[in-house]
Amino acid sequence: MSRAIDPITFAVVKNAMDSIVDEVAYTVLRTARSEIVKDVMDYSAAICDRHGQMIAQAKTIALHLGAIPEAMAEVRKRYGDSLQPGDAVIVNDPYQGGMHLPDIFMFVPFFYQGEIEGFCVVICHHTDVGGRVPGSNASDSTEIYQEGLRIPVLKLYEAGQVNETIERVIAQNVRVPDRVLGDLRAQYAACQVGVRELGKLLDRYGRDASRSYFAELLDYAERLTRDEIRRWPKGTFSFEDFIDDDGLSDAPIPIRVAVTVHEDHVSVDYAGSSPQVRAAINSTLSYTKSCTYLSVRCALKGDVPNNAGVFRCIEVTVPEGTVLNPVSPAAVAARALTGYRVFDAMLGALAQVVPDHVPAAGEGGNTVVCLSGKKDSGEAYIIVDMICGAWGGRPKSDGIEAITNASQNLSNTPVETLEAQHPVRVEAYELAADTCGAGRYRGGLGIRRSYRVLGDDVLLQLRADRMKFRPYGLQGGQPAQAAQNLLDHQGVVQSLPSKVGRQIARNDLVTHIQPGGGGFGDPLARPFDDIEQDVWDHKLSAAFVREHYLAVADPHTGKIDREKTAVLRNAA
């Protein structure tokens, strides 16, 4: 190691930074007001060095954290060396380093003996930031001005004192100010925990040694990443995936990626991807980069630290004016959907580079169900529920189910929380049989979730995908089943498109059925014992097994009739 780095002390500092940033994240969890933060856990935490480079990240949403360099650059450009202890800078403007308006970044500088030595960063998805619809996350907005309150880089706290003018402006422009302001205060409190613990670390090791170890953390991650890329096959590996549509037209939206593996780094080019679209699924450049960094990181071994040292090994090129790098005033509120498809396309390309390390496509990212209106008491409410589902089949095992997408670290909102705080009853929350892709290793099953509306004049906003372009399989595995949206109004059930914004009535039942994950490997290579167990567990039906595995199973016991199966396969 360089700079006279002691390897044991290095390990201690590395683990200390991980512990500190996780404590920052736990503080958010314990102090936040809204379900989207404290139950769904749609937030992130990180620590940056004095130059603004991310050196540690919490076990939170990885897709947020690759956007920090863009936002940090805007903070440093705006305030330079004028920051003071106790300051807290916020920003959510997608065209000033942010991602979409509900995600508010907070940067708190850490001072030691009068000098900035780092930054604590917390990003939270807020329940509402104003705009034309509750939740500020509609996919059918057509320009950024419809989406809510745009916050440029500014100080919410100055020398430890809240800027009441800014706070009042925020409160006046959101539908649930208690929750929004409460979550902002949770962000500030969590950052203060990080500042306190970093102070203890520097007290122990001193300023100069700490700077050396922080720099070494970045260099260490870079070295490990470059060493692994050197072992990858060289060349350009391309993949194309699609978003069904933008909800305003039926045109599919292609996401094209070319990953070129050089000697010790990779370059990623999104040329050929769709031009920016009218609807709000455009992904900002910072978010597209974040998705790209995460995808490459997922293809690396698990012992590479999660910091900006990895980013140094990845070059990203995104044409301006595309759905992955839109020009203002393009709407971006539902940009997460596009980020999930970037992740899928990237993994499709990387599966050609490290085929023994990359799974088939997952469910396509979480589905967002937003229900809003007024309780019988007249109080406004907003439900922002994110349904997390399944992974695709993996090179050595089935896909995991009832789990967050691999690009996220979210959680499904507990049914009890939804029902206790809002006029809604969850009537189904279960694995949906037969939704996976068949393979030697099948994909995980998708989730079925149904909401009975118990209020009047409810606005339903539903953002889903993978109805037309199903999650792909790999190595001969089959794609998963398509997603479904259903509305039961007075006993009449109708199918809904993937992107929905409409009024619904009291006692209506809204159901979303996610696709599962794609399969991995030849379905005919799946052991009969595994198929029988799936039928016995009611994960697969006998009809599904017959169609996709060419096997005849007893629908009650799951037992496969070997003779009939042999006849069926020989006839195929």
Coordinates of C-alpha atoms in Angstrom, one line a residue:
M1 CA 0.0 0.0 0.0
S2 CA 1.1 3.6 -0.7
R3 CA 1.6 6.5 1.6
A4 CA 3.0 4.3 4.4
I5 CA -0.5 2.7 5.0
D6 CA -0.6 0.2 7.7
P7 CA -2.9 -2.7 6.5
I8 CA -4.4 -3.4 9.9
T9 CA -5.2 0.3 10.6
F10 CA -6.6 0.5 7.0
A11 CA -9.0 -2.4 7.7
V12 CA -10.1 -0.7 11.0
V13 CA -10.7 2.6 9.3
K14 CA -12.6 1.0 6.4
N15 CA -14.9 -0.9 8.8
A16 CA -15.3 2.2 10.9
M17 CA -16.5 4.2 7.9
D18 CA -18.9 1.4 7.0
S19 CA -20.2 1.4 10.6
I20 CA -20.6 5.2 10.7
V21 CA -22.5 5.5 7.5
D22 CA -24.8 2.6 8.5
E23 CA -25.5 4.4 11.8
V24 CA -26.4 7.5 9.7
A25 CA -28.9 5.3 7.8
Y26 CA -30.3 3.7 10.9
T27 CA -30.9 7.2 12.4
V28 CA -33.0 8.1 9.4
L29 CA -35.0 4.9 9.8
R30 CA -35.6 5.7 13.5
T31 CA -36.6 9.3 13.1
A32 CA -38.4 9.7 9.8
R33 CA -42.1 10.5 9.7
S34 CA -43.4 8.9 6.4
E35 CA -44.0 5.3 5.3
I36 CA -42.0 5.8 2.1
V37 CA -38.9 6.4 4.2
K38 CA -39.3 4.5 7.5
D39 CA -41.2 1.4 6.0
V40 CA -40.4 1.3 2.3
M41 CA -36.9 2.6 3.1
D42 CA -36.6 4.7 0.0
Y43 CA -33.6 6.6 1.1
S44 CA -29.8 6.5 1.1
A45 CA -26.8 7.6 3.1
A46 CA -23.1 8.2 2.2
I47 CA -20.0 9.9 3.4
C48 CA -17.7 11.9 1.1
D49 CA -14.2 13.1 1.6
R50 CA -13.2 16.7 1.6
H51 CA -13.0 16.7 -2.2
G52 CA -16.6 15.5 -2.4
Q53 CA -15.7 11.9 -3.5
M54 CA -17.9 9.2 -2.0
I55 CA -15.8 7.0 0.3
A56 CA -18.5 5.0 2.1
Q57 CA -22.1 4.1 1.4
A58 CA -24.8 2.6 3.7
K59 CA -26.7 -0.5 3.0
T60 CA -29.5 1.5 1.4
I61 CA -30.6 2.3 -2.2
A62 CA -27.5 1.9 -4.4
L63 CA -29.2 3.5 -7.4
H64 CA -29.2 6.9 -5.5
L65 CA -25.5 6.9 -4.7
G66 CA -23.9 7.0 -8.1
A67 CA -25.7 10.4 -8.6
I68 CA -23.8 12.0 -5.7
P69 CA -20.8 13.2 -7.8
E70 CA -23.1 15.3 -10.0
A71 CA -25.0 16.8 -7.1
M72 CA -21.8 17.4 -5.1
A73 CA -20.2 19.2 -8.0
E74 CA -23.2 21.6 -8.0
V75 CA -22.9 22.2 -4.2
R76 CA -19.2 22.9 -4.4
K77 CA -19.7 25.2 -7.4
R78 CA -22.4 27.1 -5.5
Y79 CA -20.8 27.5 -2.2
G80 CA -17.1 26.8 -2.6
D81 CA -15.2 27.4 0.6
S82 CA -18.0 29.5 2.2
L83 CA -19.7 26.6 4.1
Q84 CA -19.7 26.7 7.9
P85 CA -20.2 24.2 10.7
G86 CA -23.8 23.4 11.1
D87 CA -24.7 24.2 7.5
A88 CA -27.0 21.8 5.5
V89 CA -27.3 22.2 1.8
I90 CA -30.3 20.7 0.0
V91 CA -31.1 20.2 -3.7
N92 CA -33.7 18.2 -5.7
D93 CA -33.5 19.9 -9.1
P94 CA -32.9 17.2 -11.7
Y95 CA -31.1 19.7 -13.9
Q96 CA -28.8 20.7 -11.1
G97 CA -27.4 17.4 -10.0
G98 CA -30.7 15.8 -8.7
M99 CA -32.6 12.8 -9.9
H100 CA -36.3 13.6 -9.6
L101 CA -38.1 16.1 -7.4
P102 CA -39.3 13.8 -4.6
D103 CA -35.6 12.8 -3.9
I104 CA -34.1 15.6 -1.8
F105 CA -30.4 15.5 -1.3
M106 CA -28.9 16.9 1.9
F107 CA -25.2 17.6 2.3
V108 CA -23.8 18.5 5.7
P109 CA -20.1 19.4 5.8
F110 CA -17.9 17.9 8.5
F111 CA -15.4 20.3 10.0
Y112 CA -12.3 19.3 12.0
Q113 CA -10.1 22.0 13.6
G114 CA -11.6 24.6 11.3
E115 CA -11.3 22.8 8.0
I116 CA -13.8 20.7 6.0
E117 CA -12.7 17.1 6.1
G118 CA -15.8 15.5 4.5
F119 CA -19.5 15.5 3.9
C120 CA -22.4 13.5 5.3
V121 CA -25.0 12.9 2.6
V122 CA -28.6 11.7 3.1
I123 CA -31.1 11.3 0.2
C124 CA -34.8 10.7 1.0
H125 CA -37.7 10.2 -1.3
H126 CA -40.4 12.5 0.1
T127 CA -44.1 11.7 0.1
D128 CA -45.0 14.8 -1.8
V129 CA -43.2 17.9 -3.1
G130 CA -46.3 19.6 -4.7
G131 CA -47.1 19.7 -8.4
R132 CA -50.1 18.7 -10.3
V133 CA -50.8 15.4 -8.6
P134 CA -50.4 14.0 -5.0
G135 CA -47.1 12.2 -4.6
S136 CA -45.3 14.3 -7.2
N137 CA -44.4 11.1 -9.0
A138 CA -46.8 10.8 -11.9
S139 CA -45.7 9.3 -15.1
D140 CA -48.0 11.4 -17.3
S141 CA -46.6 14.8 -16.6
T142 CA -45.1 16.4 -19.7
E143 CA -42.7 19.0 -18.3
I144 CA -40.7 19.5 -15.1
Y145 CA -42.9 22.5 -14.1
Q146 CA -45.8 20.2 -13.5
E147 CA -43.9 17.9 -11.1
G148 CA -43.5 20.0 -8.0
L149 CA -41.3 22.3 -6.1
R150 CA -37.8 22.6 -7.7
I151 CA -35.2 23.3 -5.1
P152 CA -31.9 24.6 -6.4
V153 CA -28.7 24.2 -4.4
L154 CA -29.3 26.2 -1.2
K155 CA -28.8 26.1 2.6
L156 CA -31.7 24.8 4.6
Y157 CA -29.7 25.1 7.8
E158 CA -27.1 27.9 8.4
A159 CA -24.7 27.4 11.3
G160 CA -27.2 25.0 12.9
Q161 CA -30.2 27.3 12.5
V162 CA -33.0 26.4 10.1
N163 CA -33.8 28.9 7.4
E164 CA -37.4 29.5 8.3
T165 CA -38.1 31.2 5.0
I166 CA -37.1 28.2 3.0
E167 CA -38.9 25.9 5.4
R168 CA -42.1 27.9 5.0
V169 CA -41.9 27.9 1.2
I170 CA -41.6 24.1 1.3
A171 CA -44.4 23.7 3.8
Q172 CA -46.7 25.9 1.7
N173 CA -46.1 23.9 -1.5
V174 CA -46.6 20.3 -0.3
R175 CA -49.7 18.5 0.6
V176 CA -48.4 16.8 3.7
P177 CA -46.0 19.3 5.3
D178 CA -45.7 17.5 8.6
R179 CA -44.3 14.5 6.9
V180 CA -42.1 16.4 4.5
L181 CA -40.6 18.7 7.2
G182 CA -40.3 15.7 9.6
D183 CA -38.3 13.7 7.0
L184 CA -36.1 16.7 6.3
R185 CA -35.4 17.0 10.0
A186 CA -34.6 13.3 10.1
Q187 CA -32.1 13.8 7.3
Y188 CA -30.4 16.6 9.3
A189 CA -30.3 14.6 12.5
A190 CA -28.8 11.7 10.8
C191 CA -26.1 13.8 9.2
Q192 CA -25.3 15.2 12.7
V193 CA -24.7 11.6 13.9
G194 CA -22.2 11.2 11.0
V195 CA -20.5 14.4 11.9
R196 CA -20.2 13.3 15.5
E197 CA -18.7 9.9 14.7
L198 CA -16.3 11.2 12.1
G199 CA -15.0 13.6 14.7
K200 CA -14.3 10.7 17.0
L201 CA -12.4 8.9 14.2
L202 CA -10.2 11.9 13.4
D203 CA -9.6 12.4 17.1
R204 CA -8.1 8.9 17.2
Y205 CA -6.0 9.0 14.0
G206 CA -5.4 12.7 13.4
R207 CA -6.1 14.8 10.3
D208 CA -3.2 13.8 8.1
A209 CA -3.4 10.0 8.7
S210 CA -7.2 10.1 8.2
R211 CA -6.8 11.9 4.9
S212 CA -4.3 9.3 3.8
Y213 CA -6.6 6.4 4.7
F214 CA -9.6 8.0 3.1
A215 CA -7.6 8.4 -0.2
E216 CA -6.4 4.8 0.1
L217 CA -10.0 3.6 0.4
L218 CA -10.6 5.1 -3.1
D219 CA -7.4 3.8 -4.5
Y220 CA -7.9 0.3 -3.1
A221 CA -11.4 0.0 -4.7
E222 CA -9.9 1.3 -8.0
R223 CA -7.1 -1.2 -7.9
L224 CA -9.4 -4.2 -7.2
T225 CA -11.8 -3.1 -9.9
R226 CA -9.0 -2.7 -12.5
D227 CA -7.5 -6.0 -11.5
E228 CA -10.8 -7.8 -12.1
I229 CA -11.5 -6.1 -15.4
R230 CA -8.1 -7.2 -16.7
R231 CA -9.4 -10.8 -16.4
W232 CA -12.5 -10.1 -18.4
P233 CA -12.7 -10.9 -22.2
K234 CA -11.9 -7.8 -24.3
G235 CA -14.3 -6.4 -26.9
T236 CA -17.7 -4.7 -27.2
F237 CA -20.8 -6.4 -25.9
S238 CA -24.2 -5.0 -26.8
F239 CA -27.7 -5.5 -25.5
E240 CA -31.1 -4.0 -26.1
D241 CA -34.2 -3.9 -23.9
F242 CA -37.4 -2.0 -24.0
I243 CA -39.9 -0.1 -21.9
D244 CA -43.4 -0.9 -23.0
D245 CA -44.4 2.7 -23.7
D246 CA -44.5 6.1 -21.9
G247 CA -48.2 5.9 -21.2
L248 CA -49.0 8.8 -23.6
S249 CA -48.3 6.8 -26.8
D250 CA -48.0 3.1 -27.6
A251 CA -44.5 3.4 -29.0
P252 CA -42.0 1.1 -27.3
I253 CA -38.9 2.8 -25.9
P254 CA -35.6 1.1 -26.7
I255 CA -32.7 1.2 -24.3
R256 CA -29.5 0.2 -26.2
V257 CA -26.1 -0.2 -24.5
A258 CA -22.7 -1.2 -25.7
V259 CA -20.1 -2.1 -23.1
T260 CA -16.5 -2.1 -24.3
V261 CA -14.0 -3.9 -22.1
H262 CA -10.6 -2.3 -22.3
E263 CA -7.4 -3.5 -20.6
D264 CA -8.3 -2.2 -17.1
H265 CA -11.5 -0.2 -17.5
V266 CA -14.9 -0.3 -19.3
S267 CA -16.6 2.3 -21.5
V268 CA -20.4 2.3 -21.8
D269 CA -22.2 3.9 -24.7
Y270 CA -26.0 4.4 -24.9
A271 CA -26.1 5.6 -28.5
G272 CA -29.2 4.4 -30.2
S273 CA -31.4 4.7 -27.2
S274 CA -34.8 6.4 -27.5
P275 CA -35.0 10.2 -27.9
Q276 CA -36.5 11.9 -24.8
V277 CA -40.2 11.3 -24.5
R278 CA -43.2 13.5 -23.6
A279 CA -44.0 11.6 -20.4
A280 CA -42.2 11.7 -17.1
I281 CA -40.0 8.6 -17.5
N282 CA -36.9 10.4 -18.8
S283 CA -33.8 9.6 -16.7
T284 CA -31.5 12.4 -15.8
L285 CA -27.8 12.0 -16.7
S286 CA -26.8 11.6 -13.1
Y287 CA -29.3 8.8 -12.6
T288 CA -28.2 7.0 -15.8
K289 CA -24.6 7.2 -14.6
S290 CA -25.7 5.8 -11.2
C291 CA -27.5 2.9 -12.8
T292 CA -24.4 2.2 -15.0
Y293 CA -22.0 2.3 -12.0
L294 CA -24.2 -0.1 -10.0
S295 CA -24.5 -2.5 -12.9
V296 CA -20.8 -2.9 -13.3
R297 CA -20.3 -3.1 -9.5
C298 CA -22.8 -6.0 -9.5
A299 CA -20.7 -7.9 -12.0
L300 CA -17.6 -7.5 -9.7
K301 CA -16.7 -9.7 -6.8
G302 CA -18.2 -8.8 -3.5
D303 CA -15.0 -7.7 -1.8
V304 CA -14.7 -4.5 -3.8
P305 CA -15.6 -1.5 -1.6
N306 CA -18.6 0.5 -2.7
N307 CA -17.1 3.9 -3.3
A308 CA -16.1 6.4 -6.0
G309 CA -12.9 4.4 -6.7
V310 CA -15.0 2.0 -8.7
F311 CA -16.4 5.0 -10.7
R312 CA -12.9 5.9 -11.9
C313 CA -12.9 2.7 -14.0
I314 CA -16.1 3.3 -15.9
E315 CA -16.6 5.8 -18.7
V316 CA -20.2 6.7 -19.6
T317 CA -21.4 8.3 -22.8
V318 CA -25.0 9.3 -23.1
P319 CA -26.3 11.3 -26.1
E320 CA -28.0 14.5 -25.1
G321 CA -31.7 14.8 -25.8
T322 CA -32.3 11.1 -25.2
V323 CA -34.5 9.4 -22.6
L324 CA -31.3 8.8 -20.7
N325 CA -30.1 12.4 -20.8
P326 CA -33.0 14.7 -21.4
V327 CA -32.9 18.4 -22.0
S328 CA -34.9 20.7 -19.8
P329 CA -37.9 21.0 -19.3
A330 CA -38.4 17.3 -19.9
A331 CA -40.4 15.6 -17.1
V332 CA -38.5 13.0 -15.1
A333 CA -40.7 12.1 -12.0
A334 CA -41.0 8.5 -12.9
R335 CA -37.4 8.1 -14.1
A336 CA -36.9 5.1 -11.8
L337 CA -38.7 2.9 -14.3
T338 CA -36.1 3.8 -17.0
G339 CA -33.3 3.3 -14.5
Y340 CA -34.5 -0.3 -13.9
R341 CA -34.5 -0.9 -17.7
V342 CA -30.9 0.5 -17.9
F343 CA -29.9 -1.9 -15.2
D344 CA -31.6 -4.8 -17.1
A345 CA -29.9 -3.8 -20.4
M346 CA -26.5 -3.4 -18.7
L347 CA -26.8 -6.9 -17.1
G348 CA -27.8 -8.3 -20.4
A349 CA -24.5 -7.0 -21.9
L350 CA -22.4 -8.0 -18.9
A351 CA -23.9 -11.5 -19.0
Q352 CA -21.8 -11.9 -22.2
V353 CA -18.7 -10.9 -20.3
V354 CA -19.1 -12.8 -17.0
P355 CA -21.9 -15.4 -17.8
D356 CA -21.3 -17.3 -14.6
H357 CA -22.0 -14.2 -12.5
V358 CA -25.1 -12.5 -13.9
P359 CA -28.7 -13.6 -13.4
A360 CA -31.6 -13.4 -15.8
A361 CA -33.8 -10.3 -15.6
G362 CA -35.8 -9.6 -12.5
E363 CA -39.3 -8.4 -12.3
G364 CA -38.5 -5.1 -14.1
G365 CA -38.2 -3.0 -11.0
N366 CA -40.7 -2.1 -8.4
T367 CA -44.2 -1.0 -9.2
V368 CA -45.5 2.2 -7.7
V369 CA -49.1 2.4 -6.6
C370 CA -50.2 5.8 -5.4
L371 CA -53.6 6.3 -3.9
S372 CA -54.6 9.7 -2.7
G373 CA -57.6 11.6 -1.5
K374 CA -59.3 12.7 1.8
K375 CA -60.2 10.7 4.8
D376 CA -63.8 10.9 6.0
S377 CA -62.4 13.4 8.6
G378 CA -61.4 15.7 5.7
E379 CA -57.6 15.1 6.3
A380 CA -55.6 14.6 3.1
Y381 CA -53.7 11.3 2.7
I382 CA -51.2 10.0 0.2
I383 CA -50.2 6.4 -0.2
V384 CA -47.0 5.8 -2.1
D385 CA -46.6 2.0 -2.2
M386 CA -43.7 0.4 -4.0
I387 CA -44.2 -3.3 -4.7
C388 CA -40.9 -5.3 -4.8
G389 CA -41.0 -8.7 -6.3
A390 CA -38.4 -11.2 -7.7
W391 CA -35.0 -11.9 -9.1
G392 CA -34.3 -13.9 -12.2
G393 CA -32.9 -17.3 -12.2
R394 CA -29.2 -17.4 -11.3
P395 CA -26.3 -19.4 -12.7
K396 CA -26.4 -21.9 -9.8
S397 CA -29.8 -21.4 -8.2
D398 CA -33.4 -20.2 -8.6
G399 CA -34.3 -16.6 -8.5
I400 CA -35.2 -15.2 -5.1
E401 CA -38.8 -14.1 -4.6
A402 CA -40.6 -11.6 -2.3
I403 CA -37.5 -9.5 -2.4
T404 CA -36.4 -6.1 -3.6
N405 CA -35.1 -5.7 -7.1
A406 CA -31.3 -6.2 -7.2
S407 CA -30.8 -2.5 -8.1
Q408 CA -32.7 -1.4 -4.9
N409 CA -32.8 -2.0 -1.2
L410 CA -36.5 -1.3 -0.7
S411 CA -39.1 -3.0 1.4
N412 CA -42.8 -3.7 0.8
T413 CA -45.0 -1.5 3.1
P414 CA -46.4 -3.7 5.9
V415 CA -50.1 -4.3 5.4
E416 CA -50.9 -3.2 9.0
T417 CA -49.2 0.2 8.4
L418 CA -51.2 0.9 5.2
E419 CA -54.5 -0.1 6.8
A420 CA -53.9 1.6 10.1
Q421 CA -53.1 5.0 8.6
H422 CA -55.1 5.2 5.4
P423 CA -58.6 4.4 4.2
V424 CA -57.6 1.2 2.3
R425 CA -57.8 -2.5 2.9
V426 CA -55.2 -4.9 1.4
E427 CA -57.2 -8.0 0.3
A428 CA -54.3 -9.9 -1.4
Y429 CA -50.6 -9.9 -0.7
E430 CA -49.1 -13.1 -2.0
L431 CA -46.8 -14.8 -4.5
A432 CA -48.5 -15.2 -7.9
A433 CA -48.2 -18.7 -9.2
D434 CA -46.9 -19.3 -12.7
T435 CA -45.5 -15.8 -13.1
C436 CA -41.8 -16.9 -13.4
G437 CA -39.7 -17.8 -16.4
A438 CA -38.9 -21.5 -16.7
G439 CA -35.4 -22.7 -16.7
R440 CA -32.8 -25.1 -15.2
Y441 CA -33.1 -22.5 -12.5
R442 CA -36.5 -20.8 -12.6
G443 CA -37.1 -17.2 -11.9
G444 CA -38.7 -16.0 -8.7
L445 CA -42.4 -15.5 -8.6
G446 CA -44.0 -12.1 -8.8
I447 CA -46.3 -10.6 -6.2
R448 CA -50.0 -10.0 -6.4
R449 CA -51.2 -7.1 -4.3
S450 CA -54.8 -5.9 -4.1
Y451 CA -56.1 -2.6 -2.5
R452 CA -59.8 -2.1 -1.6
V453 CA -60.5 1.7 -1.6
L454 CA -62.4 2.8 1.5
G455 CA -62.7 6.5 0.6
D456 CA -64.4 8.6 -2.0
D457 CA -62.9 10.3 -5.1
V458 CA -59.6 8.6 -4.9
L459 CA -56.9 9.3 -7.5
L460 CA -55.1 6.2 -8.6
Q461 CA -51.6 6.6 -10.1
L462 CA -50.1 3.3 -11.1
R463 CA -46.6 3.0 -12.7
A464 CA -45.8 -0.4 -14.0
D465 CA -44.1 -2.0 -17.0
R466 CA -43.2 -5.4 -18.5
M467 CA -46.6 -6.0 -20.1
K468 CA -45.3 -6.1 -23.7
F469 CA -41.6 -6.8 -23.1
R470 CA -41.3 -9.5 -20.5
P471 CA -38.3 -10.1 -18.2
Y472 CA -35.7 -12.0 -20.3
G473 CA -34.2 -15.4 -19.6
L474 CA -30.6 -16.3 -20.1
Q475 CA -28.7 -19.4 -21.4
G476 CA -31.9 -20.9 -22.8
G477 CA -34.1 -19.8 -19.9
Q478 CA -37.6 -18.5 -20.8
P479 CA -39.0 -15.0 -20.2
A480 CA -41.3 -14.5 -17.2
Q481 CA -45.0 -13.8 -17.5
A482 CA -46.3 -10.4 -18.3
A483 CA -47.4 -7.9 -15.6
Q484 CA -51.2 -7.2 -15.1
N485 CA -53.2 -4.3 -13.7
L486 CA -56.8 -4.9 -12.9
L487 CA -59.7 -2.8 -11.6
D488 CA -62.8 -4.3 -10.1
H489 CA -65.6 -1.8 -10.1
Q490 CA -68.9 -3.1 -8.7
G491 CA -68.0 -6.7 -9.7
V492 CA -66.9 -5.8 -13.3
V493 CA -63.2 -6.4 -13.8
Q494 CA -61.2 -4.6 -16.5
S495 CA -57.6 -4.6 -17.5
L496 CA -55.7 -1.4 -17.1
P497 CA -52.6 -0.3 -19.1
S498 CA -49.2 -0.3 -17.5
K499 CA -49.3 3.5 -16.7
V500 CA -52.5 4.7 -15.1
G501 CA -53.8 8.0 -13.8
R502 CA -57.5 8.1 -13.1
Q503 CA -60.2 8.6 -10.5
I504 CA -61.7 5.6 -8.8
A505 CA -64.6 5.1 -6.5
R506 CA -65.2 3.9 -2.9
N507 CA -65.1 0.0 -2.7
D508 CA -63.2 -0.3 -6.0
L509 CA -60.5 -3.0 -5.9
V510 CA -57.1 -2.3 -7.6
T511 CA -54.9 -5.3 -8.2
H512 CA -51.4 -5.4 -9.6
I513 CA -49.7 -8.7 -10.5
Q514 CA -46.0 -8.4 -11.1
P515 CA -44.1 -10.5 -13.6
G516 CA -41.6 -12.9 -12.0
G517 CA -38.0 -13.2 -13.0
G518 CA -36.7 -14.8 -16.2
G519 CA -35.4 -18.3 -16.2
F520 CA -31.7 -19.4 -16.4
G521 CA -30.7 -22.4 -18.4
D522 CA -32.6 -25.1 -20.4
P523 CA -35.9 -25.8 -18.7
L524 CA -35.6 -29.5 -19.7
A525 CA -32.5 -29.8 -17.5
R526 CA -34.4 -28.9 -14.4
P527 CA -34.5 -31.9 -12.0
F528 CA -37.9 -33.6 -11.6
D529 CA -37.6 -33.3 -7.8
D530 CA -37.4 -29.5 -8.1
I531 CA -40.5 -29.4 -10.4
E532 CA -42.5 -31.6 -8.0
Q533 CA -41.6 -29.4 -5.1
D534 CA -42.8 -26.3 -7.0
V535 CA -46.2 -27.9 -7.8
W536 CA -46.5 -29.2 -4.2
D537 CA -45.8 -25.6 -3.0
H538 CA -48.5 -24.2 -5.4
K539 CA -45.8 -22.1 -7.0
L540 CA -46.3 -23.8 -10.4
S541 CA -49.5 -25.4 -11.8
A542 CA -49.6 -28.7 -13.5
A543 CA -50.6 -26.8 -16.7
F544 CA -47.5 -24.5 -16.5
V545 CA -45.3 -27.5 -15.9
R546 CA -46.7 -29.3 -19.0
E547 CA -46.3 -26.3 -21.2
H548 CA -42.9 -25.0 -20.1
Y549 CA -41.1 -28.1 -18.8
L550 CA -42.8 -30.8 -21.0
A551 CA -43.6 -32.8 -17.8
V552 CA -46.8 -34.4 -16.6
A553 CA -47.4 -33.6 -13.0
D554 CA -50.2 -34.6 -10.6
P555 CA -51.9 -31.2 -9.8
H556 CA -52.4 -32.2 -6.1
T557 CA -49.2 -34.0 -5.1
G558 CA -46.8 -32.6 -7.8
K559 CA -45.6 -36.1 -8.5
I560 CA -44.3 -36.4 -12.1
D561 CA -45.4 -39.3 -14.2
R562 CA -42.1 -40.4 -15.8
E563 CA -43.6 -42.5 -18.6
K564 CA -46.1 -39.8 -19.8
T565 CA -43.4 -37.2 -19.5
A566 CA -41.1 -39.3 -21.7
V567 CA -43.8 -39.6 -24.3
L568 CA -44.6 -35.9 -24.2
R569 CA -40.9 -34.9 -24.6
N570 CA -40.3 -37.4 -27.4
A571 CA -43.2 -36.0 -29.3
A572 CA -42.0 -32.4 -28.9

